[in-house]
Amino acid sequence: MKYITKELPERYFIGLVGKFTPSKDVNMIPQLWNKLMNEDFELLKDVEKESKFIGLEAYPHDFMETHEFYYHALVQTKEKVEVEGFETIVLQKGTYIFFEISFDTIKEDIPAIYSFIKENNININYAFDYEDYLEDQDYSKKGQKLNFAFLLSE
């Protein structure tokens, strides 16, 4: 499995968050993105944004028992901003590992990446991971690529 690592500075994001249980909430993630892009994005018109979007999964301490996690549909901002009704996330400076995957097979690719990480003793931060959406891809079409990313632990 191919991957790259990148040293990244602290980065800032703003967007929407929802609590997600994969076995129950199959439509929640697309609905969250739809709400952000088609309803709420206009509310961020005064926020200086980058053209980077990510889908961040944050795993609470009881994830293994509940199988619930928090999904964040986010757009990168130039600085940390707080807007009522939106979630602000700061991704820490550090080394991140990126795996290129197909948007069409994301549900199969993510477990395969976790298996690869375990088999190869790659030391990641298990608190979160994220889909790194690429600017040159049109995710309404088949065959699009994205990166699945983790912060490496020291």
C-alpha atoms as a printed R data frame, in Angstrom:
    type eleno elety resid chain resno       x      y       z
1   ATOM     1    CA   MET     A     1   0.000  0.000   0.000
2   ATOM     2    CA   LYS     A     2   1.439  3.354  -1.020
3   ATOM     3    CA   TYR     A     3   1.614  6.332   1.298
4   ATOM     4    CA   ILE     A     4   3.465  9.586   1.768
5   ATOM     5    CA   THR     A     5   4.311 11.572   4.867
6   ATOM     6    CA   LYS     A     6   4.244 15.354   5.158
7   ATOM     7    CA   GLU     A     7   5.305 17.753   7.884
8   ATOM     8    CA   LEU     A     8   2.410 20.196   8.278
9   ATOM     9    CA   PRO     A     9   1.987 23.407  10.288
10  ATOM    10    CA   GLU     A    10  -0.912 24.019  12.649
11  ATOM    11    CA   ARG     A    11  -4.070 24.356  10.553
12  ATOM    12    CA   TYR     A    12  -7.550 25.732  11.211
13  ATOM    13    CA   PHE     A    13 -10.935 24.459  10.034
14  ATOM    14    CA   ILE     A    14 -14.589 25.356  10.499
15  ATOM    15    CA   GLY     A    15 -17.722 23.417   9.683
16  ATOM    16    CA   LEU     A    16 -20.432 21.126  10.982
17  ATOM    17    CA   VAL     A    17 -20.286 18.109  13.276
18  ATOM    18    CA   GLY     A    18 -22.591 15.164  13.866
19  ATOM    19    CA   LYS     A    19 -22.479 12.086  16.091
20  ATOM    20    CA   PHE     A    20 -22.344  9.018  13.861
21  ATOM    21    CA   THR     A    21 -23.021  5.306  14.317
22  ATOM    22    CA   PRO     A    22 -22.096  3.522  11.061
23  ATOM    23    CA   SER     A    23 -24.637  0.719  11.482
24  ATOM    24    CA   LYS     A    24 -27.516  3.195  11.975
25  ATOM    25    CA   ASP     A    25 -26.633  6.481  10.280
26  ATOM    26    CA   VAL     A    26 -25.713  5.541   6.714
27  ATOM    27    CA   ASN     A    27 -26.961  8.845   5.253
28  ATOM    28    CA   MET     A    28 -25.713 11.179   7.972
29  ATOM    29    CA   ILE     A    29 -22.334 12.008   6.420
30  ATOM    30    CA   PRO     A    30 -23.676 12.940   2.952
31  ATOM    31    CA   GLN     A    31 -26.468 14.935   4.646
32  ATOM    32    CA   LEU     A    32 -23.917 16.836   6.757
33  ATOM    33    CA   TRP     A    33 -21.877 17.732   3.659
34  ATOM    34    CA   ASN     A    34 -25.040 18.740   1.792
35  ATOM    35    CA   LYS     A    35 -26.096 21.003   4.657
36  ATOM    36    CA   LEU     A    36 -22.659 22.632   4.843
37  ATOM    37    CA   MET     A    37 -22.254 23.172   1.100
38  ATOM    38    CA   ASN     A    38 -25.831 24.031   0.106
39  ATOM    39    CA   GLU     A    39 -27.317 25.689   3.184
40  ATOM    40    CA   ASP     A    40 -24.695 26.900   5.647
41  ATOM    41    CA   PHE     A    41 -21.699 27.842   3.491
42  ATOM    42    CA   GLU     A    42 -23.261 31.254   2.816
43  ATOM    43    CA   LEU     A    43 -23.162 31.937   6.593
44  ATOM    44    CA   LEU     A    44 -19.353 31.706   6.370
45  ATOM    45    CA   LYS     A    45 -19.080 34.291   3.571
46  ATOM    46    CA   ASP     A    46 -17.142 36.697   5.813
47  ATOM    47    CA   VAL     A    47 -14.627 34.036   6.877
48  ATOM    48    CA   GLU     A    48 -11.380 33.957   4.888
49  ATOM    49    CA   LYS     A    49 -11.265 30.356   3.647
50  ATOM    50    CA   GLU     A    50  -8.749 28.153   1.870
51  ATOM    51    CA   SER     A    51  -9.880 25.762  -0.867
52  ATOM    52    CA   LYS     A    52  -9.196 22.662   1.286
53  ATOM    53    CA   PHE     A    53 -12.055 20.480   2.575
54  ATOM    54    CA   ILE     A    54 -11.683 17.569   4.980
55  ATOM    55    CA   GLY     A    55 -13.983 15.058   6.621
56  ATOM    56    CA   LEU     A    56 -12.588 14.460  10.113
57  ATOM    57    CA   GLU     A    57 -13.579 11.544  12.326
58  ATOM    58    CA   ALA     A    58 -12.915 12.025  16.048
59  ATOM    59    CA   TYR     A    59 -13.086  8.957  18.259
60  ATOM    60    CA   PRO     A    60 -14.210  9.323  21.902
61  ATOM    61    CA   HIS     A    61 -12.697  7.166  24.643
62  ATOM    62    CA   ASP     A    62 -15.695  4.780  24.585
63  ATOM    63    CA   PHE     A    63 -15.695  4.236  20.807
64  ATOM    64    CA   MET     A    64 -14.923  0.497  21.057
65  ATOM    65    CA   GLU     A    65 -18.049 -0.027  23.208
66  ATOM    66    CA   THR     A    66 -20.483  2.392  21.525
67  ATOM    67    CA   HIS     A    67 -19.102  2.422  17.935
68  ATOM    68    CA   GLU     A    68 -20.137  6.084  17.854
69  ATOM    69    CA   PHE     A    69 -17.821  8.813  16.657
70  ATOM    70    CA   TYR     A    70 -18.022 12.447  15.656
71  ATOM    71    CA   TYR     A    71 -17.846 13.326  11.982
72  ATOM    72    CA   HIS     A    72 -16.843 16.866  10.998
73  ATOM    73    CA   ALA     A    73 -17.472 18.318   7.511
74  ATOM    74    CA   LEU     A    74 -14.870 21.105   7.418
75  ATOM    75    CA   VAL     A    75 -13.323 23.820   5.270
76  ATOM    76    CA   GLN     A    76  -9.864 25.193   6.053
77  ATOM    77    CA   THR     A    77  -9.591 28.816   7.189
78  ATOM    78    CA   LYS     A    78  -6.604 31.148   7.123
79  ATOM    79    CA   GLU     A    79  -6.796 31.638  10.905
80  ATOM    80    CA   LYS     A    80  -8.750 30.301  13.862
81  ATOM    81    CA   VAL     A    81 -12.274 31.715  13.800
82  ATOM    82    CA   GLU     A    82 -15.365 31.137  15.901
83  ATOM    83    CA   VAL     A    83 -18.801 31.419  14.273
84  ATOM    84    CA   GLU     A    84 -21.971 30.609  16.201
85  ATOM    85    CA   GLY     A    85 -23.495 27.319  15.066
86  ATOM    86    CA   PHE     A    86 -20.226 26.007  13.620
87  ATOM    87    CA   GLU     A    87 -17.475 23.792  15.003
88  ATOM    88    CA   THR     A    88 -13.885 25.071  14.966
89  ATOM    89    CA   ILE     A    89 -11.085 22.504  14.771
90  ATOM    90    CA   VAL     A    90  -7.339 23.055  15.080
91  ATOM    91    CA   LEU     A    91  -5.125 20.335  13.631
92  ATOM    92    CA   GLN     A    92  -1.786 20.367  15.367
93  ATOM    93    CA   LYS     A    93   1.578 20.798  13.743
94  ATOM    94    CA   GLY     A    94   3.226 17.462  13.051
95  ATOM    95    CA   THR     A    95   3.991 14.710  10.614
96  ATOM    96    CA   TYR     A    96   0.954 13.278   8.844
97  ATOM    97    CA   ILE     A    97   0.686 10.111   6.782
98  ATOM    98    CA   PHE     A    98  -1.520 10.112   3.661
99  ATOM    99    CA   PHE     A    99  -2.920  7.105   1.791
100 ATOM   100    CA   GLU     A   100  -4.451  7.692  -1.653
101 ATOM   101    CA   ILE     A   101  -7.806  5.930  -1.971
102 ATOM   102    CA   SER     A   102 -10.767  5.862  -4.337
103 ATOM   103    CA   PHE     A   103 -13.876  7.781  -3.329
104 ATOM   104    CA   ASP     A   104 -15.916  4.946  -4.885
105 ATOM   105    CA   THR     A   105 -14.455  2.310  -2.525
106 ATOM   106    CA   ILE     A   106 -13.855  4.431   0.590
107 ATOM   107    CA   LYS     A   107 -15.828  2.042   2.856
108 ATOM   108    CA   GLU     A   108 -13.575 -0.870   1.854
109 ATOM   109    CA   ASP     A   109 -10.326  1.093   1.659
110 ATOM   110    CA   ILE     A   110 -10.414  2.568   5.172
111 ATOM   111    CA   PRO     A   111 -10.472 -0.812   7.012
112 ATOM   112    CA   ALA     A   112  -7.675 -2.009   4.689
113 ATOM   113    CA   ILE     A   113  -5.579  1.025   5.676
114 ATOM   114    CA   TYR     A   114  -6.125  0.332   9.374
115 ATOM   115    CA   SER     A   115  -5.036 -3.295   8.808
116 ATOM   116    CA   PHE     A   116  -1.933 -2.108   6.940
117 ATOM   117    CA   ILE     A   117  -1.085  0.291   9.785
118 ATOM   118    CA   LYS     A   118  -1.410 -2.493  12.362
119 ATOM   119    CA   GLU     A   119   0.554 -5.043  10.300
120 ATOM   120    CA   ASN     A   120   3.379 -2.569   9.697
121 ATOM   121    CA   ASN     A   121   3.481 -1.124  13.227
122 ATOM   122    CA   ILE     A   122   2.930  2.433  12.003
123 ATOM   123    CA   ASN     A   123   2.558  4.606  15.080
124 ATOM   124    CA   ILE     A   124  -0.469  6.849  14.509
125 ATOM   125    CA   ASN     A   125  -2.592  9.008  16.775
126 ATOM   126    CA   TYR     A   126  -5.804  6.992  17.088
127 ATOM   127    CA   ALA     A   127  -7.887  9.947  18.344
128 ATOM   128    CA   PHE     A   128  -8.782 11.057  14.817
129 ATOM   129    CA   ASP     A   129  -8.320 10.504  11.101
130 ATOM   130    CA   TYR     A   130  -9.573 12.433   8.110
131 ATOM   131    CA   GLU     A   131 -10.497 12.344   4.457
132 ATOM   132    CA   ASP     A   132  -8.392 14.911   2.623
133 ATOM   133    CA   TYR     A   133 -10.455 15.995  -0.374
134 ATOM   134    CA   LEU     A   134  -8.408 17.060  -3.388
135 ATOM   135    CA   GLU     A   135  -9.075 20.313  -5.242
136 ATOM   136    CA   ASP     A   136  -8.774 18.789  -8.710
137 ATOM   137    CA   GLN     A   137 -11.416 16.082  -8.117
138 ATOM   138    CA   ASP     A   138 -15.180 16.268  -8.765
139 ATOM   139    CA   TYR     A   139 -16.743 14.009  -6.144
140 ATOM   140    CA   SER     A   140 -20.092 13.961  -7.950
141 ATOM   141    CA   LYS     A   141 -18.398 11.740 -10.588
142 ATOM   142    CA   LYS     A   142 -17.050  8.181 -10.398
143 ATOM   143    CA   GLY     A   143 -13.331  7.408 -10.249
144 ATOM   144    CA   GLN     A   144 -12.286 10.292  -7.998
145 ATOM   145    CA   LYS     A   145  -9.351 10.060  -5.567
146 ATOM   146    CA   LEU     A   146  -8.776 11.438  -2.094
147 ATOM   147    CA   ASN     A   147  -6.251 10.982   0.680
148 ATOM   148    CA   PHE     A   148  -6.972  9.304   3.998
149 ATOM   149    CA   ALA     A   149  -4.751 10.874   6.649
150 ATOM   150    CA   PHE     A   150  -3.488 10.373  10.207
151 ATOM   151    CA   LEU     A   151  -1.220 12.281  12.535
152 ATOM   152    CA   LEU     A   152   1.855 10.174  13.271
153 ATOM   153    CA   SER     A   153   2.686  9.710  16.944
154 ATOM   154    CA   GLU     A   154   6.228 10.054  18.179
